[in-house]
CSV table of C-alpha atoms in Angstrom, one decimal:
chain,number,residue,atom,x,y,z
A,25,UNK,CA,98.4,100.1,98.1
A,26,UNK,CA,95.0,101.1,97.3
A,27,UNK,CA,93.2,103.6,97.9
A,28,UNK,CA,89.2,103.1,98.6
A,29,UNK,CA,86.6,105.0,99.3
A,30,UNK,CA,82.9,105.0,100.7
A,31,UNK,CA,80.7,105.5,103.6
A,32,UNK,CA,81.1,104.0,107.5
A,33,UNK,CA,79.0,105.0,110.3
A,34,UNK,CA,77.2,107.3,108.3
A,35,UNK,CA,80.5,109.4,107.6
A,36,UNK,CA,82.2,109.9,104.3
A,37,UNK,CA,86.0,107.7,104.2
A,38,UNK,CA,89.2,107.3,102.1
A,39,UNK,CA,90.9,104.2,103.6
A,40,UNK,CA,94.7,102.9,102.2
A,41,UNK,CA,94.7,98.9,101.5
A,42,UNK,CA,98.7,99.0,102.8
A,43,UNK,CA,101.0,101.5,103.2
A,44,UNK,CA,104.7,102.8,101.4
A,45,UNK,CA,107.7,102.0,103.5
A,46,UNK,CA,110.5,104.2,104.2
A,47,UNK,CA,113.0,101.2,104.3
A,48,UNK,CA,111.2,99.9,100.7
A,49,UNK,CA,113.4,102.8,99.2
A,50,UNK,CA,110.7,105.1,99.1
A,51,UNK,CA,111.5,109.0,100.2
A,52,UNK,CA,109.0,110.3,103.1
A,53,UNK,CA,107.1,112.3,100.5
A,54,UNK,CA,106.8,109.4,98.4
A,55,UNK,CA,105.4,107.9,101.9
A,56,UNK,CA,103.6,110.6,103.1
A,57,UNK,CA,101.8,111.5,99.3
A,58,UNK,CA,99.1,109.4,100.2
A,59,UNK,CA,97.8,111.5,103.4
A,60,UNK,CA,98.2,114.7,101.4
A,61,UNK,CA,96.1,113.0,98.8
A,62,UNK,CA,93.0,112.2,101.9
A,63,UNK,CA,93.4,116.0,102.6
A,64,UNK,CA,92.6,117.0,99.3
A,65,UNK,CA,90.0,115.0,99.9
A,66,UNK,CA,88.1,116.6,102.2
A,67,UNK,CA,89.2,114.1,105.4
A,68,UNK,CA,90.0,116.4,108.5
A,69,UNK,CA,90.4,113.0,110.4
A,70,UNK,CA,92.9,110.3,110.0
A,71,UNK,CA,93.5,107.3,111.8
A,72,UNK,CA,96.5,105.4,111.4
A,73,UNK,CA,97.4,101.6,112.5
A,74,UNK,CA,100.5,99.7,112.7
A,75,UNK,CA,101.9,97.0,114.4
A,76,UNK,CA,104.8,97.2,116.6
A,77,UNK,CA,107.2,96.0,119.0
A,78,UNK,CA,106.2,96.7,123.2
A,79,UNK,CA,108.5,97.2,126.1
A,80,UNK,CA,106.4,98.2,128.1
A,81,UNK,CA,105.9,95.6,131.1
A,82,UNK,CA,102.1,96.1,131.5
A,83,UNK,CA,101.7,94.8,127.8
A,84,UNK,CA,101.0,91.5,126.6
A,85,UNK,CA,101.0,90.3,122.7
A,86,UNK,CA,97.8,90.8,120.9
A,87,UNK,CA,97.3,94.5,122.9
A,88,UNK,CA,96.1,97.4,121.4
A,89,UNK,CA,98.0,100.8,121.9
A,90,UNK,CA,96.8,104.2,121.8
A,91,UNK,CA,99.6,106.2,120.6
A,92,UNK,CA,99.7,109.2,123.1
A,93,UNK,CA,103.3,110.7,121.8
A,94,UNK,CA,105.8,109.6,119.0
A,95,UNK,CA,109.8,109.5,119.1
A,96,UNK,CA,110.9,111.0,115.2
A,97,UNK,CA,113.8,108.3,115.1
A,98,UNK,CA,113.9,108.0,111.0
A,99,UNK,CA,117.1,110.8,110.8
A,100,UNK,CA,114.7,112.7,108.3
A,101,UNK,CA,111.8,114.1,107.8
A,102,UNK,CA,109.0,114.8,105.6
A,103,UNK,CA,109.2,118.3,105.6
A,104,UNK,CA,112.8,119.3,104.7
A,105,UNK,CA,113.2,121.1,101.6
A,106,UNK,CA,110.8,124.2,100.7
A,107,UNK,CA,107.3,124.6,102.2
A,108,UNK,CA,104.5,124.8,100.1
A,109,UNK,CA,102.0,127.5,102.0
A,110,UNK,CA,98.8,126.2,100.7
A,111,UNK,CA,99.5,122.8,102.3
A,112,UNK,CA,101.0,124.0,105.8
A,113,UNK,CA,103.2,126.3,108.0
A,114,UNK,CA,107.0,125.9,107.7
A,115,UNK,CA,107.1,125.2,111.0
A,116,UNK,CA,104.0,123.1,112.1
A,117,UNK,CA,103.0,122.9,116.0
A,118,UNK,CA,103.5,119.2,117.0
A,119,UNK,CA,102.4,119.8,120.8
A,120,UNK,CA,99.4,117.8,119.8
A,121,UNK,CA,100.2,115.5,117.2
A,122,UNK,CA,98.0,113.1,118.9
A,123,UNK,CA,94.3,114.5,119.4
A,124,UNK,CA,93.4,114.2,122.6
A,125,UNK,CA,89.9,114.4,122.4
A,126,UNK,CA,90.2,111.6,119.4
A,127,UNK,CA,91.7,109.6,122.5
A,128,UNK,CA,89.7,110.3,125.0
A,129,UNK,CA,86.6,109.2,122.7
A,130,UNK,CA,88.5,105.8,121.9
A,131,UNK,CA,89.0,105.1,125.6
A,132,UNK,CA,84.9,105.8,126.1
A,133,UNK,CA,84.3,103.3,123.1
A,134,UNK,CA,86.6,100.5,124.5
A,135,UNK,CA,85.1,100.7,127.8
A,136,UNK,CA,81.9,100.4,126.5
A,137,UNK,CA,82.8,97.8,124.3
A,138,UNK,CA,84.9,96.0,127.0
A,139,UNK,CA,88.7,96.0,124.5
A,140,UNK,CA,91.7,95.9,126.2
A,141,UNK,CA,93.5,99.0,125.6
A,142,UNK,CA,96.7,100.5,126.5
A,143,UNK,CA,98.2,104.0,125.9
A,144,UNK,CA,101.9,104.9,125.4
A,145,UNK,CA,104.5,106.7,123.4
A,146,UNK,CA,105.5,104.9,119.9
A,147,UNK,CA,109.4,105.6,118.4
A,148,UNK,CA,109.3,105.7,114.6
A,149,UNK,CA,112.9,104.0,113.4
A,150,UNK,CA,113.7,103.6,109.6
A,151,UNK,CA,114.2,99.2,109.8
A,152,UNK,CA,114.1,97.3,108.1
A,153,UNK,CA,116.6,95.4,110.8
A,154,UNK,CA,115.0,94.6,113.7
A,155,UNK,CA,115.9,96.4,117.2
A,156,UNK,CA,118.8,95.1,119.3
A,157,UNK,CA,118.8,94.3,122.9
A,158,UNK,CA,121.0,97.7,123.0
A,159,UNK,CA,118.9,99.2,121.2
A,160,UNK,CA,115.6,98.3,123.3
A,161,UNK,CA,117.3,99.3,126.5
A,162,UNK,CA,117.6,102.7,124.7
A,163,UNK,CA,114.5,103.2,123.7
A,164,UNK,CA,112.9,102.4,126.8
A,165,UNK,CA,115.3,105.1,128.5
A,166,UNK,CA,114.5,107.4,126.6
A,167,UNK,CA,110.2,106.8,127.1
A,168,UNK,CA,109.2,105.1,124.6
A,169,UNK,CA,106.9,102.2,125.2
A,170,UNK,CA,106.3,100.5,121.6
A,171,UNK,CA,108.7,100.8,118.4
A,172,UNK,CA,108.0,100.2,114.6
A,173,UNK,CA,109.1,101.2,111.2
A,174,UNK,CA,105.8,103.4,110.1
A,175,UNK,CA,103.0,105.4,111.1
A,176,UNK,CA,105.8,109.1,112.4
A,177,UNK,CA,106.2,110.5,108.5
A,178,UNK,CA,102.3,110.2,108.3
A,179,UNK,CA,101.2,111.9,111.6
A,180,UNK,CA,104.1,114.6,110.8
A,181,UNK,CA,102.6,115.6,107.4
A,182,UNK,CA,99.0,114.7,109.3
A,183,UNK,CA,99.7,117.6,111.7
A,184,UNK,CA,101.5,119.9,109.2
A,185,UNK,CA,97.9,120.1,107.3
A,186,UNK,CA,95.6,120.9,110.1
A,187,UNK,CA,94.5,116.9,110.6
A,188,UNK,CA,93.1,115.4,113.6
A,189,UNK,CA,94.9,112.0,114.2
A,190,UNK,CA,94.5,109.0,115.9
A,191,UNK,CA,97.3,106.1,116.1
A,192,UNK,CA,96.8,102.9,116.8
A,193,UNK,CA,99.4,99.9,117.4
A,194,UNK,CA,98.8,96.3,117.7
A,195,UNK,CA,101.7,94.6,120.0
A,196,UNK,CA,102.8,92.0,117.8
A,197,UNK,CA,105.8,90.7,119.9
A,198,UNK,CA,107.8,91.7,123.2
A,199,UNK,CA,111.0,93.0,124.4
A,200,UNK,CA,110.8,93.8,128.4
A,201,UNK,CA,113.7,95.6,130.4
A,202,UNK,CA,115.5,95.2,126.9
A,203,UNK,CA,115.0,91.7,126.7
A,204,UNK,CA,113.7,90.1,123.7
A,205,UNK,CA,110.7,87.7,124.3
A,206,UNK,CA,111.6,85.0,122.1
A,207,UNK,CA,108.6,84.9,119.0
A,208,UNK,CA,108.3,83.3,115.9
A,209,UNK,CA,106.4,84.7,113.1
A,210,UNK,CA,103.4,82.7,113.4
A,211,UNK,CA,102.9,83.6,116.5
A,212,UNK,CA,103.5,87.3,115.7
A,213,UNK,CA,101.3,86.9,112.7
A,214,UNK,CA,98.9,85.3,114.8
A,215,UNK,CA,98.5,87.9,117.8
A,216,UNK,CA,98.0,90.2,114.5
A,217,UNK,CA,95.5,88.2,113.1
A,218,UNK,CA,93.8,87.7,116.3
A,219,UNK,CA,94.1,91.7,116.5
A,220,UNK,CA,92.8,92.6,113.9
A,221,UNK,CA,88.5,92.4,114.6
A,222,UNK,CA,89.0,93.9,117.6
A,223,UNK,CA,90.8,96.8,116.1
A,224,UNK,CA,88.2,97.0,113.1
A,225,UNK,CA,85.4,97.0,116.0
A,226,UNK,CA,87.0,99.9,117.8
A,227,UNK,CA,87.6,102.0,114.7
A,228,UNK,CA,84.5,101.4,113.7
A,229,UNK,CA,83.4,102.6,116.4
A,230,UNK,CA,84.1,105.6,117.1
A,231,UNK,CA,84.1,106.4,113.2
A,232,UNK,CA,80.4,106.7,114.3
A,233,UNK,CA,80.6,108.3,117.4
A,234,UNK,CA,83.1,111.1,115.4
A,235,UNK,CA,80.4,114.4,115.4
């Protein structure tokens, strides 16, 4: 992807035109690189979208997701091997991978703005296969309300360099009480599609109301 830069709500912003993939065959460095890189920067802020899979019962396709928590289920991570002091601790505080504050102003800006907006805990898995019914019912044992194959790696190399983040998912299709909702990939691409304004509006957003 790209990597583009210029002014929103009166702030200063790097923003990536797609993302690496772990499942692609890229390593988590190789996926994470690009966050390091908005560090370096100067960005003390990043926000991070994806779209995922819900379980949760209270969401419908097209929903947007705070992410309040993560599940690491990728088997790796993007800080094994030596630690590089300048970027981070060797052993980074995760307690608040997700600022609270950043969510807490997003909540004021939807209400405001009247979006529908839910809040949950996202698990991270490598894909590219898609989840099985077994699988699902695992997941949502274990507290997890949405599941893609992004958006962990970032937030963990996010957090290990002092960042403020904010995640984001778009529910792009269903799987309730470990049932999948049958979808087809119009209509996933579709609730996306259908998604995606409202999401720009609400970043936008509080990109302006970020003091």
């Amino acid at each position: 992807g790209n990597m583009v830069l210029g002014n929103l709500g009166n702030k200063e912003v790097v923003a990536m035109q797609g993302r690496f993939h772990y499942y692609e065959g890229y390593s988590l460095k190789e996926v994470t690189f690009p966050v390091r890189v908005m560090k370096k920067l100067g960005a003390d802020i990043i926000i991070i979208s994806n779209a995922a899979g819900g379980m949760n019962r209270l969401f419908k396709r097209g929903d947007l997701m705070l992410i309040a928590d993560h599940l690491n289920l990728f088997g790796d991570n993007p800080l094994i091997g030596p630690n590089d002091e300048e970027l981070g601790p060797r052993f980074p505080d995760m307690s608040e991978a997700y600022s609270q504050k950043l969510i807490e102003l997003a909540k004021k800006v939807a209400l405001k703005e009247k979006i529908r907006l839910q809040e949950g805990v996202y698990a991270g898995l490598t894909g590219p296969t898609l989840e099985t019914p077994a699988e699902y019912r695992f997941l949502i044992s274990i507290g997890a309300d949405a599941v893609g194959m992004s958006t962990v790696p970032e937030v963990i190399v996010a957090n290990h360099m002092g960042m403020k983040v904010l995640g984001i998912s778009c529910i792009t299709d269903l799987a309730i009480d470990g049932v999948i909702v049958k979808t087809s990939i119009e209509e996933i691409l579709k609730a996306a599609s259908d998604a995606e304004p409202i999401m720009t509006k609400l970043i936008k957003k509080v990109i302006e109301k970020i003091d």
